[in-house]
Coordinates of C-alpha atoms in Angstrom, one line a residue:
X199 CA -18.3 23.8 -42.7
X200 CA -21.7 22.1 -42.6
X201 CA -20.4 19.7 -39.8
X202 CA -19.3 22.0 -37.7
X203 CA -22.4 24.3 -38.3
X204 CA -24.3 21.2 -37.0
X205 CA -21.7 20.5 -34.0
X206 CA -22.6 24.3 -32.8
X207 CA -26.0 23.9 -32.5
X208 CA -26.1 20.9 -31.0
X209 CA -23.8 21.7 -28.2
X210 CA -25.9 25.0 -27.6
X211 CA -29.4 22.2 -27.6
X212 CA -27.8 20.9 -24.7
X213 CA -27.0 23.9 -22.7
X214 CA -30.3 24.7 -22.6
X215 CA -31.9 21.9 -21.7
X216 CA -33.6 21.3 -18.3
X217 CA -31.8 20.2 -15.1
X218 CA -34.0 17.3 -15.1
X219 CA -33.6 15.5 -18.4
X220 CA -29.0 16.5 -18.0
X221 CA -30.0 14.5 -14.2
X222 CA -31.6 11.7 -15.9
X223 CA -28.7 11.3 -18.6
X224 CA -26.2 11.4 -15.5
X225 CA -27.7 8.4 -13.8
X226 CA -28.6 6.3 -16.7
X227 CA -24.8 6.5 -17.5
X228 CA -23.5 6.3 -13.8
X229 CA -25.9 3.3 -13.3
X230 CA -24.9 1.7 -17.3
X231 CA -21.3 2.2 -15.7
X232 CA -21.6 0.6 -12.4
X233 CA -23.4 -2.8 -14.1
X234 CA -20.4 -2.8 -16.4
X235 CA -18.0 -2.4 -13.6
X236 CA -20.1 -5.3 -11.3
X237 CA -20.1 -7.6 -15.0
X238 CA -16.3 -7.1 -14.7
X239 CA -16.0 -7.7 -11.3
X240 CA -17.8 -10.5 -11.0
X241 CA -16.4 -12.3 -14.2
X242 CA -12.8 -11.8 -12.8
X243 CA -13.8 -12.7 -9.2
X244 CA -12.6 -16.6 -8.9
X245 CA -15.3 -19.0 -7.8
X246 CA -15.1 -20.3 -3.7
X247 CA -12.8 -22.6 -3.8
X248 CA -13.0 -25.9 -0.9
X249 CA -10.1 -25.4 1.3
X250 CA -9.4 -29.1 2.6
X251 CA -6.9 -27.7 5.8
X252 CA -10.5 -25.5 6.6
X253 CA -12.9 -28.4 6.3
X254 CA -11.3 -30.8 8.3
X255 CA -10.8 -27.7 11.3
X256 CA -15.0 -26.4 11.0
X257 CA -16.5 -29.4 9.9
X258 CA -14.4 -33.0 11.3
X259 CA -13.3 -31.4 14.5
X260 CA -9.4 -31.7 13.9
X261 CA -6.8 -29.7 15.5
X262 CA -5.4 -27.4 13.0
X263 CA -1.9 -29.3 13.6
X264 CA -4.3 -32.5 12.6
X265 CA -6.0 -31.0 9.8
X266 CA -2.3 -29.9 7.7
X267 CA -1.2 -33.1 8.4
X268 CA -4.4 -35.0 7.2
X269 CA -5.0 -32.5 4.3
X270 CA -1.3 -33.8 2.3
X271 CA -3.5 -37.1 1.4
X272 CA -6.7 -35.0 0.4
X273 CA -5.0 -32.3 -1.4
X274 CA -7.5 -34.2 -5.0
X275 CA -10.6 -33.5 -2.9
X276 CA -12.5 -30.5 -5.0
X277 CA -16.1 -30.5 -2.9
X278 CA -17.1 -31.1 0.7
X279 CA -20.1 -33.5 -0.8
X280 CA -18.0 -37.0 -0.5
X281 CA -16.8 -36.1 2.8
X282 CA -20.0 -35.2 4.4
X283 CA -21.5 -38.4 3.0
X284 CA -19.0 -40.8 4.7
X285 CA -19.5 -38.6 8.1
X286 CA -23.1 -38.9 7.9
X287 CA -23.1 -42.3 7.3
X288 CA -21.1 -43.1 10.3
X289 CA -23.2 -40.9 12.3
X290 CA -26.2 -42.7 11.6
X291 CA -24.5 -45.8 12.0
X292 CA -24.0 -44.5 15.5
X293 CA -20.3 -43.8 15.7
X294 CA -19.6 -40.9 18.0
X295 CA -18.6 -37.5 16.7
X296 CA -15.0 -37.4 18.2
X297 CA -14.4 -41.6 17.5
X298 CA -15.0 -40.3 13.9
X299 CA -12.8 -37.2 14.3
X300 CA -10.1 -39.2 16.0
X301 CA -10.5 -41.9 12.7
X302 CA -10.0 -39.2 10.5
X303 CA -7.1 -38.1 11.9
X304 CA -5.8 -41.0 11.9
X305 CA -7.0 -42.2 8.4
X306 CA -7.5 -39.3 6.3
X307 CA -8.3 -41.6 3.7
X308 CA -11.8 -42.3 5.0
X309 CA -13.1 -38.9 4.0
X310 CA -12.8 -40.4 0.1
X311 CA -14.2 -43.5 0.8
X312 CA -17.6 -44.6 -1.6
X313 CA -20.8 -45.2 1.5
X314 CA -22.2 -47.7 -1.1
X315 CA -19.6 -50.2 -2.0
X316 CA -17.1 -49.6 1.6
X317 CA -18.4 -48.3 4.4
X318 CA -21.8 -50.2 4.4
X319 CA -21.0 -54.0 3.6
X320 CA -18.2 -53.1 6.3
X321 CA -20.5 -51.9 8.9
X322 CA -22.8 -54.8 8.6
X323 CA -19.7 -57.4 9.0
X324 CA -19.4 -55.6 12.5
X325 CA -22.8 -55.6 13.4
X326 CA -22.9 -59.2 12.0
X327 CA -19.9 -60.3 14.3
X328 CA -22.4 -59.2 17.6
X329 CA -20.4 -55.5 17.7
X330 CA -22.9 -52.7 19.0
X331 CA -22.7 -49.1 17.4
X332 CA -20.7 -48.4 20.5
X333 CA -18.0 -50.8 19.9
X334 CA -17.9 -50.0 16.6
X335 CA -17.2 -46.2 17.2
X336 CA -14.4 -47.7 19.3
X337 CA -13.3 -49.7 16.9
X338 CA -13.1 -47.0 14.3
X339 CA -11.2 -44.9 16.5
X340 CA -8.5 -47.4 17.6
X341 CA -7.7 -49.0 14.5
X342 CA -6.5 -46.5 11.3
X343 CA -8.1 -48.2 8.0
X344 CA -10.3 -50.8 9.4
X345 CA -12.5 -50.1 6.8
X346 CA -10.6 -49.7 3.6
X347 CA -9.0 -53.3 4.3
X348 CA -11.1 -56.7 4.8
X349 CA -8.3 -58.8 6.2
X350 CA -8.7 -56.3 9.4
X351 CA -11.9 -57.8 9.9
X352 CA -11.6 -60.8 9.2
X353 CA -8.8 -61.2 12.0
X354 CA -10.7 -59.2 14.3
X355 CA -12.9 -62.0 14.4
X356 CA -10.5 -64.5 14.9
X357 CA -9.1 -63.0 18.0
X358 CA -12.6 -62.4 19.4
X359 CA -13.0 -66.7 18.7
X360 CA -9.6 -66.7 20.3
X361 CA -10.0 -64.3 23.4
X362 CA -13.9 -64.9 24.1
X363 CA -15.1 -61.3 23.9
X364 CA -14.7 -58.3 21.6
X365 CA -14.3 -56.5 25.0
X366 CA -11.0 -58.6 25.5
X367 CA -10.1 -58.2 21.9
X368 CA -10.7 -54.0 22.6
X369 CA -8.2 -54.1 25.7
X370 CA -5.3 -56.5 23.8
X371 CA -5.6 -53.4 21.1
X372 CA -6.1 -50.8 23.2
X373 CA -2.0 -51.9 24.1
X374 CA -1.0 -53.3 20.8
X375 CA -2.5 -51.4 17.8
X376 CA -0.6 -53.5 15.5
X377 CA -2.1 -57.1 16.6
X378 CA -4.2 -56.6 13.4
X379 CA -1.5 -56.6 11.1
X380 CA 0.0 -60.0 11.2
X381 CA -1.3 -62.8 9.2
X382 CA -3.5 -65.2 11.0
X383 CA -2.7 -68.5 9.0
X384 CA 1.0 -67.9 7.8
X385 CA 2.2 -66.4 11.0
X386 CA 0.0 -66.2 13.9
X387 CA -1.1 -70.0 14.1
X388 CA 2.1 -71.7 13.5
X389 CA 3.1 -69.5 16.6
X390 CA -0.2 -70.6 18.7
X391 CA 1.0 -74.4 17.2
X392 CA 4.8 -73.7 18.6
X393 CA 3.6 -72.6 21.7
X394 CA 1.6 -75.5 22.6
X395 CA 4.2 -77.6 22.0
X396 CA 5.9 -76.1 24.5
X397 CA 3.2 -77.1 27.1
X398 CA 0.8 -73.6 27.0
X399 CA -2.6 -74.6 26.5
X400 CA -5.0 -72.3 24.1
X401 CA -6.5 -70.2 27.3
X402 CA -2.5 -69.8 28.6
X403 CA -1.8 -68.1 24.9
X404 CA -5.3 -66.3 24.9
X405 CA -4.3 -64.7 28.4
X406 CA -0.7 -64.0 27.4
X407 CA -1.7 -62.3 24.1
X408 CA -4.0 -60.0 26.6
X409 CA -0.1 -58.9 28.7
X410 CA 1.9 -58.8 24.7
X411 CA 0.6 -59.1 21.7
X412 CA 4.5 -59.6 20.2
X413 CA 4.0 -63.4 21.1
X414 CA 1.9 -63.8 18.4
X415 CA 2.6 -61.4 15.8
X416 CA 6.4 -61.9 15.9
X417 CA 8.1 -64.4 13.1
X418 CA 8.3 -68.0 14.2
X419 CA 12.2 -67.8 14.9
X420 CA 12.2 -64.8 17.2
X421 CA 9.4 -66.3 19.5
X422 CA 11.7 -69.4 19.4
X423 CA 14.7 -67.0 20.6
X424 CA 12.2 -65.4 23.3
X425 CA 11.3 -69.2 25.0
X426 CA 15.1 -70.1 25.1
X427 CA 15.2 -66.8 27.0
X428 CA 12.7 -67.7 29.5
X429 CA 13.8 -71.0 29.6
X430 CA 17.1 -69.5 31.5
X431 CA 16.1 -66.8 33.6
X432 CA 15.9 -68.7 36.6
X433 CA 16.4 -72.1 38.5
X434 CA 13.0 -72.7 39.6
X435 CA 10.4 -74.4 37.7
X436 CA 10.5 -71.6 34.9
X437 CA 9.9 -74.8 32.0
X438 CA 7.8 -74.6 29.5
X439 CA 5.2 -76.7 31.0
X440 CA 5.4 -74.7 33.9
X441 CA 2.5 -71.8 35.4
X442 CA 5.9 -69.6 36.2
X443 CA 6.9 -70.1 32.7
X444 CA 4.6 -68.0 30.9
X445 CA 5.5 -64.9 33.5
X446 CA 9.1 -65.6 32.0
X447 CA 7.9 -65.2 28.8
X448 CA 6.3 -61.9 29.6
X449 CA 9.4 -60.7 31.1
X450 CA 11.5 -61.5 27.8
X451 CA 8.8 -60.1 25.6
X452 CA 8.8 -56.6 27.5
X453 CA 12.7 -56.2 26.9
X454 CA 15.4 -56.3 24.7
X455 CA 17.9 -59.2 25.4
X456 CA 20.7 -56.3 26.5
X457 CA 18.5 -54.8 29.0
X458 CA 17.6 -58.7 30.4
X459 CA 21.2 -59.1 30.9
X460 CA 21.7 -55.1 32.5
X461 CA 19.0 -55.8 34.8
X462 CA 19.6 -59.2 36.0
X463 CA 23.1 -58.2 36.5
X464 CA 21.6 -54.9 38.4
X465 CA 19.9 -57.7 41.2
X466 CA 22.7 -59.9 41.2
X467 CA 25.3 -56.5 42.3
X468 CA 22.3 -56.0 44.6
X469 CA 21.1 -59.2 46.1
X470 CA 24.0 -60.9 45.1
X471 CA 24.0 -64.2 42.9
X472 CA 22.3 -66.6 44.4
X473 CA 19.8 -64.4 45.6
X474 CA 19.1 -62.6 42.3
X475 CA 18.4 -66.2 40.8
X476 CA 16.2 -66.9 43.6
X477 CA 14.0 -63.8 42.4
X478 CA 13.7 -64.0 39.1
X479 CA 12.9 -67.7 39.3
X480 CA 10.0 -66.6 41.9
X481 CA 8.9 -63.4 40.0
X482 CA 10.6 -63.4 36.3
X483 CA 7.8 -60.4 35.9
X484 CA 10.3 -58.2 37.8
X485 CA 12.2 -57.9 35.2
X486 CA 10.1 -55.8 33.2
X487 CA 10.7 -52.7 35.5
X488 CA 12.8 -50.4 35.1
X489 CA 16.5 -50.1 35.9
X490 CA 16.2 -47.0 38.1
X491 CA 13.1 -48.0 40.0
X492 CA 14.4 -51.8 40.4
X493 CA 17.7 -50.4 41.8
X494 CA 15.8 -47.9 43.9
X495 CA 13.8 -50.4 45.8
X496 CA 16.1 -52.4 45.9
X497 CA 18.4 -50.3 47.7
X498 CA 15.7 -48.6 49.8
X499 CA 14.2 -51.8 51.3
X500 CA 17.8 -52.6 52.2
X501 CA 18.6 -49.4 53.7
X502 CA 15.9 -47.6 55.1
X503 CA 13.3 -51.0 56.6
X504 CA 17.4 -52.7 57.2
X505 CA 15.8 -56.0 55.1
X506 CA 18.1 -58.6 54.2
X507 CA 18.6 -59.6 50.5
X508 CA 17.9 -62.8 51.0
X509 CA 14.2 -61.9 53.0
X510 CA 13.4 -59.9 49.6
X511 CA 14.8 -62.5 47.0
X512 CA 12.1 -65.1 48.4
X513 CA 9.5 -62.0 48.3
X514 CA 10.3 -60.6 45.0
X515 CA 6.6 -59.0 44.9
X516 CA 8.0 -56.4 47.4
X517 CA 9.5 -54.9 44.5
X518 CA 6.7 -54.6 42.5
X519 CA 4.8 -52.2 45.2
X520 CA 4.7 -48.1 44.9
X521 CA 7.2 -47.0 47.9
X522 CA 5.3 -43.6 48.0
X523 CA 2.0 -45.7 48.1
X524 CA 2.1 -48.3 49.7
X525 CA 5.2 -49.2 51.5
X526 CA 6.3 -46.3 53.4
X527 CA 3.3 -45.3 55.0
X528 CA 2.1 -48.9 56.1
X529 CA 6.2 -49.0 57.7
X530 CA 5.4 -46.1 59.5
X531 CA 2.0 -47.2 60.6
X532 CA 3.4 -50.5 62.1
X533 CA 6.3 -49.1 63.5
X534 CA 3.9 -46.3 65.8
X535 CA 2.1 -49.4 66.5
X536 CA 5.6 -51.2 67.9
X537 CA 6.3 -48.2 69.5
X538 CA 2.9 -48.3 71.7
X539 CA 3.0 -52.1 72.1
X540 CA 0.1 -52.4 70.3
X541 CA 1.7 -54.9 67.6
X542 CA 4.0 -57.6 67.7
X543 CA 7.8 -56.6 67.1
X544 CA 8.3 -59.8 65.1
X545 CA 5.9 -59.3 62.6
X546 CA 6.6 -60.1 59.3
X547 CA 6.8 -56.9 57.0
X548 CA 5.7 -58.7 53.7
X549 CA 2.5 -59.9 55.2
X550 CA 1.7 -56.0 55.7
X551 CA 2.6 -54.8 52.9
X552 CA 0.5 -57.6 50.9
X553 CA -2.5 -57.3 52.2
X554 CA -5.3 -55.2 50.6
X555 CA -6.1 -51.6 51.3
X556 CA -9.1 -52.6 53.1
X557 CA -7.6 -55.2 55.3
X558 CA -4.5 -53.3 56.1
X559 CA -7.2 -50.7 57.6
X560 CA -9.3 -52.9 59.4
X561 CA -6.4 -55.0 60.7
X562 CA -4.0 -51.9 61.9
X563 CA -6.5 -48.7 62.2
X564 CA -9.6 -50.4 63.0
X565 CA -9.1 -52.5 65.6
X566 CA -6.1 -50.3 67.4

């Protein structure tokens, strides 16, 4: 009875209090409530989280596509701190913003790589080697993991010994990415040894490694294979101590040994025999086109300029030239000019057609 005596008169205390002090108990508990509710909040919020797929899009310059499928070998990577290290390090060492991009994309591993004890000793055996910053940037971009492995570099600088500039060395890799791969003593010099047996000299190998890099990166046996090849494409000269030898050996080295046999058999059904001989021992280098254009020229030569197999087996070269470029509108230039008198009618079509831009004009336009 006492309790709820007391009860009574405090809820009648509190009815007649004034609006101000029931305002003020309002807000302190709205505002006691809201920093509970931002406490909660906040503790059950998770943390930001580094999303690799995102960094690599706002921050490396990667395609999307590039960036999910780099991210499947950075998926460990917790912080962006590593990765803009290494990309500030290879900005200051002067490597271009999309060579280091395309790098990336190419080596995803190079985001997790330590400046310190990687990147920096591997710089300096450039710059040591006479590379510039731009080179380098090249460099970076061309060939996936030159950093994370020393043998790269090492053979880098043998082929630069080999092909007398880096700016060589760049081109060969430019066209064979792998021509870092192969090791130097166990594979690539007792190929350079084979081949000069054969008669090349060490500028004849430099200047075929420039056209295919497969002559020295391929196992001993199979280069063997490749000489006996270009040993019997044709009946002229094509020896191994011969100049047309080595354009046999870049005709075997561009094809398999089926398509060899398709398209020599493709010149002799369109030459005939003899004269399919005839032009591959001249020009083994025809080889390397394709079957559609070879038959195509082939056949157009004979058909629409009426040449006779045998004038275009002793000028294999004609083959080589763009129809669309080159030979059709120089035709149609000398045959207005037979038409007006203003040539010959017995001159020799392959003699046009070989001439230089610049010649053809001033011989035909020029001087008409």
């Amino acid at each position: 009875m006492l309790l709820q005596n007391r009860l009574i008169c405090a809820l009648r205390a509190a009815s007649h209090a004034p609006a101000s002090t029931l305002h003020l108990f309002h807000l302190s508990n709205a505002a006691a409530t809201a920093t509970a509710t931002a406490t909660a909040t906040a503790t059950a919020a998770p943390s930001a989280q580094f999303v690799v797929e995102d960094y690599l899009v706002a921050s490396c310059g990667l395609t999307p596509a590039q960036a999910c499928r780099a991210s499947k070998y950075l998926r460990h990577l917790k912080s962006p701190a590593n990765p803009d290290a290494v990309r500030a390090f290879l900005a200051d060492a002067g490597i271009a913003e999309a060579d280091i991009a395309s790098a990336i994309a190419a080596d995803p591993r190079l985001l997790c790589s330590k400046v310190d004890k990687t990147l920096t000793p591997r710089v300096a055996q450039l710059r040591d080697m006479g590379l510039s910053p731009i080179q380098i940037s090249r460099l970076v971009a061309i060939i996936a993991g030159i950093f994370h492995n020393p043998s790269k570099i090492t053979r880098l600088e043998f082929y630069i010994s080999l092909l007398g500039s880096y700016a060589r060395v760049e081109t060969a890799l430019n066209r064979y990415r792998f021509l870092l791969s192969q090791d130097i003593e166990n594979v690539v010099k007792p190929n350079m040894a084979f081949l000069q047996q054969c008669g090349l000299s060490e500028d004849d190998i430099a200047g075929l490694n420039l056209r295919t890099g497969h002559l020295l990166t391929c196992n001993l046996e199979h280069l063997k294979t490749m000489v006996a090849r270009a040993e019997k494409l044709g009946v002229r000269g094509v020896r191994p101590s011969s100049g047309m030898f080595k354009k046999a050996l870049i005709a075997v080295c561009s094809v398999t040994a089926e398509k060899l046999i398709a398209k020599t058999e493709l010149l002799e059904r369109a030459l005939g025999y003899a004269e399919a001989k005839i032009a591959v021992s001249k020009l083994p280098t025809i080889l390397s086109m394709s079957e559609v254009t070879l038959a195509h020229r082939v056949e157009f030569l004979k058909t629409e300029f009426s040449l006779e197999p045998s004038y275009i087996a002793h000028r294999p070269a004609i083959l080589t030239y763009s129809l669309e470029r080159r030979l059709i509108p120089r035709y149609f230039v000398i045959h207005v000019l037979k038409a007006k008198g203003l040539v010959k009618r017995d001159i020799d079509l392959f003699g046009v057609f070989s001439q230089s831009h610049e010649k053809f004009v001033q011989k035909y336009l020029h001087h008409q």
